[in-house]
Amino acid sequence: MARLWGSIFILVFFSLVSSLELVSSASEVTSSRSKAIASFQSWVDRVGANHSAFENTAKSSGSTGDLSRKVAEGVIVVDQSGAGHYKTINEAINAVPLHNKYAVTIKVNPGIYIERVMVPKSKWRITLQGSGRDVTKITSRNAAGDTGTTYTTSTFGVSAPYFTARNITFENSSPLQIGGAQQQAVALRTTGDFNAFYGCAFLGQQDTLYDDRGRHYFKESLIVGSVDFIFGDGKSLYQNCELRVLPSSGGSLTAQKRLSFSEDTGYSFVNCKITGSGPSTVYLGRAWGPYSRVVFAYSEFADIINPVGWYNWADPARERTVFYGQYKCFGPGANEASRVGWSVELTDAQAAPFMTLGYIDGGLWVTEE
């Protein structure tokens, strides 16, 4: 290809130079033309070499298709058998350009992917599309005692904005040992703004879902754990989700960390279902932050819920500043007769701000409801 373009360019160049012969001497034109042609051919050779290098890079990337076509279509396929562009999810994430301006979908074919994946702030607009959460799983086994901190235990971490995941499972398989220390084991951590999760599953024990910072939307997803298994300081709406409690010596569904009255964060659960069984009941939430905010609306509670509902994290002062509420919930665990006096049954007006996508400014970024 480089030789063909070189020949075309040289013919055009000769035509231009020939016109100069009308005003210049033959000897001067011949000398200039020889130097120009040599320089021009050198440039063509460099272009050809760069083009060949690009082709070689595409072929060596593990892709079964043309790299430029893959970028243009915005689709990358991950398949453990080698039938896709890459065999691992990490390779696919690495292939997305920095500060990506266009949506990229990473399609993950069925399989159990044993790897830890981090999506950095610079990898924008990625959609991770599984083949069904029952057949597509990303898993690892790391607890805080292994890595040093809860933050670094996550199987999958998202720091980028506009990240979406669909129909895939995130798991941290580290077991919970009753009475043990440093057992926090995060399946997914999200600190990116405008992140959405549809039809996903988050499997773990203690600290399963680190809903850390940013606005997030979880729809028709399954979250499984035993202790504080939805925690952090995000501002998130959970819609039509199942929160499944695993047997333990007692724990909490949520541990929200709102730190001040002016901080606009909190968790809202709408049309959700709390399931599970075990030797002990669990709290709906406990006040990790002094201004912790959690609301449940139109949700069904199994009898796994501790009748008092909420816990102050051994700090009575937090009872005056947290915001914990229920709105038209039902089921054997929803009875408010024995709830702590500092939680509330919300009025229509109090519940309204938490009920829709407007709570997370979803009209600006959520593409499907």
Short mmCIF file of C-alpha atoms in Angstrom, two decimals:
data_model
loop_
_atom_site.label_atom_id
_atom_site.label_comp_id
_atom_site.label_asym_id
_atom_site.label_seq_id
_atom_site.Cartn_x
_atom_site.Cartn_y
_atom_site.Cartn_z
CA MET A 1 0.00 0.00 0.00
CA ALA A 2 2.84 2.40 0.89
CA ARG A 3 4.51 1.82 -2.56
CA LEU A 4 1.20 2.48 -4.38
CA TRP A 5 0.61 5.77 -2.61
CA GLY A 6 4.25 6.68 -3.11
CA SER A 7 3.93 6.16 -6.89
CA ILE A 8 0.78 8.28 -7.04
CA PHE A 9 2.34 11.09 -5.06
CA ILE A 10 5.47 11.04 -7.21
CA LEU A 11 3.43 11.34 -10.45
CA VAL A 12 1.57 14.32 -9.01
CA PHE A 13 4.83 15.84 -7.89
CA PHE A 14 6.38 15.42 -11.38
CA SER A 15 3.43 17.23 -12.94
CA LEU A 16 3.87 20.19 -10.62
CA VAL A 17 7.60 20.36 -11.19
CA SER A 18 7.15 20.18 -14.98
CA SER A 19 5.11 23.37 -14.89
CA LEU A 20 8.05 25.14 -13.27
CA GLU A 21 10.19 24.44 -16.33
CA LEU A 22 8.35 27.26 -18.13
CA VAL A 23 10.10 29.80 -15.88
CA SER A 24 13.36 28.06 -14.84
CA SER A 25 16.36 26.67 -16.58
CA ALA A 26 16.42 22.92 -17.33
CA SER A 27 19.54 22.30 -15.27
CA GLU A 28 18.19 24.08 -12.18
CA VAL A 29 14.87 22.23 -12.35
CA THR A 30 16.59 18.86 -12.79
CA SER A 31 18.73 19.41 -9.71
CA SER A 32 15.85 20.65 -7.56
CA ARG A 33 13.59 17.90 -8.80
CA SER A 34 16.12 15.19 -7.89
CA LYS A 35 16.51 16.50 -4.34
CA ALA A 36 12.77 16.93 -3.86
CA ILE A 37 12.01 13.44 -5.16
CA ALA A 38 14.55 11.90 -2.82
CA SER A 39 13.08 13.77 0.16
CA PHE A 40 9.53 12.92 -0.86
CA GLN A 41 10.30 9.22 -1.30
CA SER A 42 11.91 9.19 2.15
CA TRP A 43 8.68 10.60 3.63
CA VAL A 44 6.58 7.98 1.80
CA ASP A 45 8.82 5.21 3.13
CA ARG A 46 8.35 6.49 6.69
CA VAL A 47 4.56 6.57 6.27
CA GLY A 48 4.64 3.05 4.90
CA ALA A 49 6.74 1.87 7.81
CA ASN A 50 4.36 3.45 10.33
CA HIS A 51 1.38 1.86 8.60
CA SER A 52 3.05 -1.55 8.75
CA ALA A 53 3.83 -1.04 12.44
CA PHE A 54 0.15 -0.24 13.13
CA GLU A 55 -0.96 -3.39 11.32
CA ASN A 56 1.54 -5.48 13.28
CA THR A 57 0.36 -3.97 16.58
CA ALA A 58 -3.24 -4.85 15.74
CA LYS A 59 -2.30 -8.43 14.88
CA SER A 60 -0.21 -8.89 18.02
CA SER A 61 -2.90 -7.52 20.33
CA GLY A 62 -4.68 -10.85 20.49
CA SER A 63 -7.55 -9.55 18.38
CA THR A 64 -9.32 -11.84 15.97
CA GLY A 65 -10.66 -8.83 14.06
CA ASP A 66 -9.30 -5.64 12.60
CA LEU A 67 -8.35 -3.18 15.35
CA SER A 68 -9.62 -0.09 13.54
CA ARG A 69 -12.97 -1.77 12.89
CA LYS A 70 -13.20 -2.77 16.54
CA VAL A 71 -12.68 0.83 17.68
CA ALA A 72 -15.13 2.19 15.10
CA GLU A 73 -17.86 -0.25 16.14
CA GLY A 74 -17.23 0.41 19.84
CA VAL A 75 -17.42 -3.28 20.76
CA ILE A 76 -14.76 -5.46 22.35
CA VAL A 77 -15.42 -9.16 22.96
CA VAL A 78 -13.86 -11.12 25.84
CA ASP A 79 -13.85 -14.90 25.58
CA GLN A 80 -11.72 -17.28 27.61
CA SER A 81 -11.41 -19.71 24.71
CA GLY A 82 -9.82 -17.10 22.46
CA ALA A 83 -12.89 -16.65 20.25
CA GLY A 84 -13.04 -12.93 21.10
CA HIS A 85 -10.67 -9.99 20.91
CA TYR A 86 -9.18 -10.76 24.32
CA LYS A 87 -9.17 -13.59 26.85
CA THR A 88 -9.32 -11.44 29.99
CA ILE A 89 -11.38 -8.47 31.10
CA ASN A 90 -8.24 -6.61 32.17
CA GLU A 91 -6.91 -6.76 28.62
CA ALA A 92 -10.16 -5.33 27.30
CA ILE A 93 -10.15 -2.47 29.82
CA ASN A 94 -6.55 -1.67 28.92
CA ALA A 95 -7.52 -1.43 25.24
CA VAL A 96 -9.97 1.43 25.86
CA PRO A 97 -8.39 4.82 25.04
CA LEU A 98 -7.72 7.30 27.84
CA HIS A 99 -10.50 9.87 28.33
CA ASN A 100 -12.55 7.99 25.78
CA LYS A 101 -15.06 10.26 24.00
CA TYR A 102 -17.18 7.47 22.56
CA ALA A 103 -19.14 4.67 24.21
CA VAL A 104 -17.35 1.33 24.29
CA THR A 105 -19.11 -1.95 25.09
CA ILE A 106 -17.08 -4.85 26.43
CA LYS A 107 -19.08 -8.02 25.81
CA VAL A 108 -18.06 -10.80 28.18
CA ASN A 109 -18.91 -14.30 27.00
CA PRO A 110 -19.93 -16.97 29.55
CA GLY A 111 -17.27 -18.09 31.97
CA ILE A 112 -15.73 -17.64 35.41
CA TYR A 113 -13.07 -14.94 35.13
CA ILE A 114 -10.63 -15.19 38.03
CA GLU A 115 -9.05 -11.76 38.04
CA ARG A 116 -9.07 -8.43 39.82
CA VAL A 117 -10.11 -5.55 37.61
CA MET A 118 -9.75 -1.80 38.13
CA VAL A 119 -11.35 0.80 35.85
CA PRO A 120 -9.33 4.01 36.37
CA LYS A 121 -10.71 7.56 36.20
CA SER A 122 -9.32 7.99 32.69
CA LYS A 123 -11.38 5.14 31.17
CA TRP A 124 -14.73 6.80 30.51
CA ARG A 125 -17.99 5.53 29.00
CA ILE A 126 -17.44 1.80 29.33
CA THR A 127 -20.34 -0.66 29.37
CA LEU A 128 -19.52 -4.12 30.69
CA GLN A 129 -22.06 -6.48 29.16
CA GLY A 130 -22.24 -9.99 30.61
CA SER A 131 -24.00 -12.96 29.04
CA GLY A 132 -26.23 -13.39 32.09
CA ARG A 133 -25.30 -13.11 35.74
CA ASP A 134 -25.79 -16.85 36.24
CA VAL A 135 -23.18 -17.72 33.60
CA THR A 136 -20.77 -14.76 33.68
CA LYS A 137 -18.77 -14.14 36.84
CA ILE A 138 -15.72 -12.10 37.84
CA THR A 139 -14.25 -13.43 41.08
CA SER A 140 -11.29 -13.21 43.43
CA ARG A 141 -10.52 -13.96 47.05
CA ASN A 142 -9.06 -11.10 49.08
CA ALA A 143 -9.81 -9.88 52.59
CA ALA A 144 -8.52 -6.86 54.48
CA GLY A 145 -6.21 -9.15 56.41
CA ASP A 146 -4.56 -10.06 53.10
CA THR A 147 -4.33 -6.65 51.42
CA GLY A 148 -4.08 -4.32 54.42
CA THR A 149 -7.22 -2.21 53.79
CA THR A 150 -10.85 -2.74 52.85
CA TYR A 151 -10.48 -0.46 49.84
CA THR A 152 -7.85 -2.69 48.26
CA THR A 153 -9.82 -5.93 48.59
CA SER A 154 -12.25 -5.31 45.74
CA THR A 155 -12.56 -7.85 42.95
CA PHE A 156 -13.80 -5.09 40.65
CA GLY A 157 -13.20 -1.39 41.22
CA VAL A 158 -14.62 1.55 39.28
CA SER A 159 -13.22 5.06 39.53
CA ALA A 160 -14.36 6.22 36.09
CA PRO A 161 -17.52 8.20 35.31
CA TYR A 162 -20.29 6.91 33.05
CA PHE A 163 -19.59 3.25 33.74
CA THR A 164 -22.40 0.73 33.21
CA ALA A 165 -22.57 -2.99 33.94
CA ARG A 166 -25.27 -5.39 32.82
CA ASN A 167 -26.05 -9.04 33.49
CA ILE A 168 -22.82 -10.02 35.20
CA THR A 169 -21.77 -11.23 38.67
CA PHE A 170 -19.06 -9.68 40.84
CA GLU A 171 -17.83 -11.91 43.65
CA ASN A 172 -15.35 -11.87 46.49
CA SER A 173 -15.17 -15.47 47.68
CA SER A 174 -13.33 -14.78 50.94
CA PRO A 175 -15.26 -16.62 53.68
CA LEU A 176 -16.59 -15.09 56.88
CA GLN A 177 -15.20 -16.57 60.08
CA ILE A 178 -17.36 -15.76 63.06
CA GLY A 179 -15.40 -13.62 65.51
CA GLY A 180 -12.48 -13.12 63.12
CA ALA A 181 -10.83 -9.77 62.43
CA GLN A 182 -10.07 -7.95 59.16
CA GLN A 183 -12.58 -9.99 57.18
CA GLN A 184 -13.85 -7.15 55.02
CA ALA A 185 -13.93 -8.46 51.45
CA VAL A 186 -15.35 -6.25 48.71
CA ALA A 187 -16.86 -7.72 45.54
CA LEU A 188 -17.35 -4.33 43.85
CA ARG A 189 -16.24 -0.83 44.75
CA THR A 190 -17.59 2.20 42.92
CA THR A 191 -16.15 5.69 43.41
CA GLY A 192 -17.03 6.92 39.93
CA ASP A 193 -19.87 9.35 39.28
CA PHE A 194 -22.82 8.35 37.07
CA ASN A 195 -22.38 4.57 37.42
CA ALA A 196 -25.29 2.21 36.68
CA PHE A 197 -25.79 -1.52 37.23
CA TYR A 198 -28.61 -3.52 35.65
CA GLY A 199 -29.40 -7.16 36.37
CA CYS A 200 -26.09 -7.71 38.17
CA ALA A 201 -25.18 -9.79 41.22
CA PHE A 202 -22.78 -8.83 44.00
CA LEU A 203 -21.70 -11.79 46.11
CA GLY A 204 -19.73 -11.68 49.34
CA GLN A 205 -19.91 -11.79 53.11
CA GLN A 206 -18.70 -8.72 54.99
CA ASP A 207 -18.62 -5.43 52.99
CA THR A 208 -19.82 -6.93 49.71
CA LEU A 209 -20.72 -3.71 47.88
CA TYR A 210 -18.59 -0.64 48.57
CA ASP A 211 -20.91 2.12 47.36
CA ASP A 212 -18.22 4.63 48.12
CA ARG A 213 -18.70 7.98 46.35
CA GLY A 214 -20.70 9.38 43.43
CA ARG A 215 -24.22 8.99 42.05
CA HIS A 216 -25.19 5.41 41.30
CA TYR A 217 -28.19 3.47 40.03
CA PHE A 218 -28.79 -0.21 40.80
CA LYS A 219 -31.74 -1.91 39.13
CA GLU A 220 -33.02 -5.50 39.35
CA SER A 221 -29.79 -6.63 40.96
CA LEU A 222 -28.93 -9.12 43.70
CA ILE A 223 -26.73 -8.12 46.63
CA VAL A 224 -25.66 -10.92 49.00
CA GLY A 225 -23.81 -10.61 52.30
CA SER A 226 -23.95 -10.74 56.06
CA VAL A 227 -22.26 -7.72 57.68
CA ASP A 228 -22.49 -4.12 56.41
CA PHE A 229 -22.78 -5.51 52.93
CA ILE A 230 -23.83 -2.22 51.34
CA PHE A 231 -21.60 0.53 52.72
CA GLY A 232 -19.87 3.80 51.87
CA ASP A 233 -20.78 7.42 51.22
CA GLY A 234 -22.41 7.28 47.81
CA LYS A 235 -25.71 8.81 46.73
CA SER A 236 -27.51 5.84 45.25
CA LEU A 237 -30.92 4.59 44.19
CA TYR A 238 -31.63 0.86 44.44
CA GLN A 239 -34.72 -0.12 42.49
CA ASN A 240 -36.32 -3.59 42.35
CA CYS A 241 -33.27 -5.20 43.97
CA GLU A 242 -32.97 -8.20 46.27
CA LEU A 243 -30.86 -7.90 49.42
CA ARG A 244 -30.12 -11.46 50.53
CA VAL A 245 -28.84 -11.95 54.07
CA LEU A 246 -26.49 -14.86 54.74
CA PRO A 247 -26.40 -16.57 58.16
CA SER A 248 -24.10 -14.86 60.65
CA SER A 249 -23.91 -13.85 64.29
CA GLY A 250 -25.69 -10.59 63.48
CA GLY A 251 -24.91 -7.73 61.16
CA SER A 252 -26.40 -4.91 59.17
CA LEU A 253 -27.65 -4.47 55.63
CA THR A 254 -26.20 -0.98 55.28
CA ALA A 255 -23.50 1.21 56.79
CA GLN A 256 -23.86 4.63 55.19
CA LYS A 257 -21.15 7.19 55.97
CA ARG A 258 -22.63 10.66 55.44
CA LEU A 259 -20.35 12.93 57.46
CA SER A 260 -22.15 16.28 57.70
CA PHE A 261 -25.57 17.88 57.39
CA SER A 262 -24.53 19.65 54.18
CA GLU A 263 -23.28 16.48 52.47
CA ASP A 264 -25.77 15.32 49.83
CA THR A 265 -25.39 11.55 50.03
CA GLY A 266 -27.45 8.58 51.16
CA TYR A 267 -29.05 5.32 50.02
CA SER A 268 -32.63 4.93 48.81
CA PHE A 269 -34.20 1.49 48.34
CA VAL A 270 -37.45 1.43 46.36
CA ASN A 271 -39.52 -1.68 45.60
CA CYS A 272 -36.77 -3.89 46.99
CA LYS A 273 -36.95 -7.24 48.74
CA ILE A 274 -35.00 -8.31 51.82
CA THR A 275 -34.62 -12.09 52.04
CA GLY A 276 -32.59 -14.63 54.00
CA SER A 277 -32.55 -16.59 57.19
CA GLY A 278 -30.13 -17.34 59.95
CA PRO A 279 -29.51 -17.75 63.64
CA SER A 280 -29.57 -13.97 64.21
CA THR A 281 -31.39 -10.97 62.86
CA VAL A 282 -29.78 -7.98 61.13
CA TYR A 283 -30.24 -4.24 61.29
CA LEU A 284 -31.54 -2.28 58.34
CA GLY A 285 -28.58 0.00 58.86
CA ARG A 286 -26.04 1.31 61.29
CA ALA A 287 -24.56 4.77 61.49
CA TRP A 288 -21.04 4.54 60.11
CA GLY A 289 -21.17 8.31 59.64
CA PRO A 290 -22.78 10.71 62.15
CA TYR A 291 -25.25 11.95 59.51
CA SER A 292 -25.92 8.56 57.92
CA ARG A 293 -29.01 8.60 55.65
CA VAL A 294 -30.96 5.52 54.46
CA VAL A 295 -34.56 5.17 53.28
CA PHE A 296 -36.61 2.09 52.40
CA ALA A 297 -39.84 2.56 50.42
CA TYR A 298 -42.43 0.08 49.13
CA SER A 299 -40.05 -2.74 50.11
CA GLU A 300 -40.73 -6.21 51.47
CA PHE A 301 -38.93 -7.29 54.65
CA ALA A 302 -38.48 -10.92 55.69
CA ASP A 303 -38.45 -11.73 59.41
CA ILE A 304 -34.65 -11.55 59.36
CA ILE A 305 -34.83 -7.85 60.37
CA ASN A 306 -34.07 -6.93 63.98
CA PRO A 307 -37.28 -5.39 65.39
CA VAL A 308 -35.48 -2.22 66.53
CA GLY A 309 -34.42 -1.64 62.92
CA TRP A 310 -31.35 0.56 63.30
CA TYR A 311 -28.13 0.84 65.31
CA ASN A 312 -26.28 3.98 66.41
CA TRP A 313 -22.75 2.52 66.11
CA ALA A 314 -22.38 2.75 69.89
CA ASP A 315 -22.65 6.53 69.74
CA PRO A 316 -25.91 7.96 71.15
CA ALA A 317 -25.05 11.40 69.75
CA ARG A 318 -25.67 10.05 66.25
CA GLU A 319 -29.29 9.41 67.09
CA ARG A 320 -29.88 13.16 66.80
CA THR A 321 -28.28 13.55 63.38
CA VAL A 322 -28.95 10.42 61.30
CA PHE A 323 -31.90 10.15 58.91
CA TYR A 324 -33.40 6.65 58.84
CA GLY A 325 -36.87 6.06 57.45
CA GLN A 326 -39.42 3.63 56.06
CA TYR A 327 -42.29 4.37 53.72
CA LYS A 328 -45.12 1.91 53.10
CA CYS A 329 -42.94 -1.17 53.54
CA PHE A 330 -44.48 -4.56 54.24
CA GLY A 331 -43.71 -8.13 55.30
CA PRO A 332 -43.03 -9.73 58.71
CA GLY A 333 -39.89 -7.66 59.26
CA ALA A 334 -41.50 -4.30 58.45
CA ASN A 335 -43.46 -3.83 61.66
CA GLU A 336 -42.42 -0.51 63.16
CA ALA A 337 -43.91 -1.05 66.59
CA SER A 338 -40.52 -1.81 68.15
CA ARG A 339 -38.37 0.50 66.02
CA VAL A 340 -35.94 2.91 67.69
CA GLY A 341 -37.50 6.28 68.44
CA TRP A 342 -35.02 8.13 66.24
CA SER A 343 -36.15 6.47 63.00
CA VAL A 344 -39.31 7.63 61.23
CA GLU A 345 -42.22 6.40 59.18
CA LEU A 346 -42.02 8.92 56.36
CA THR A 347 -44.90 11.04 55.18
CA ASP A 348 -45.68 11.34 51.47
CA ALA A 349 -43.81 14.64 51.33
CA GLN A 350 -40.77 13.29 53.18
CA ALA A 351 -40.55 10.19 50.98
CA ALA A 352 -41.06 11.93 47.62
CA PRO A 353 -37.44 13.13 47.09
CA PHE A 354 -36.12 9.57 47.50
CA MET A 355 -38.56 7.77 45.23
CA THR A 356 -37.45 8.60 41.68
CA LEU A 357 -34.39 8.99 39.49
CA GLY A 358 -34.42 12.66 40.41
CA TYR A 359 -32.78 11.66 43.69
CA ILE A 360 -29.56 10.87 41.80
CA ASP A 361 -30.07 13.48 39.03
CA GLY A 362 -30.83 10.51 36.81
CA GLY A 363 -32.52 12.58 34.14
CA LEU A 364 -29.08 13.88 33.20
CA TRP A 365 -27.36 10.52 32.72
CA VAL A 366 -29.49 7.38 33.23
CA THR A 367 -30.24 6.03 29.75
CA GLU A 368 -32.81 3.41 30.73
CA GLU A 369 -35.24 3.01 33.62
#
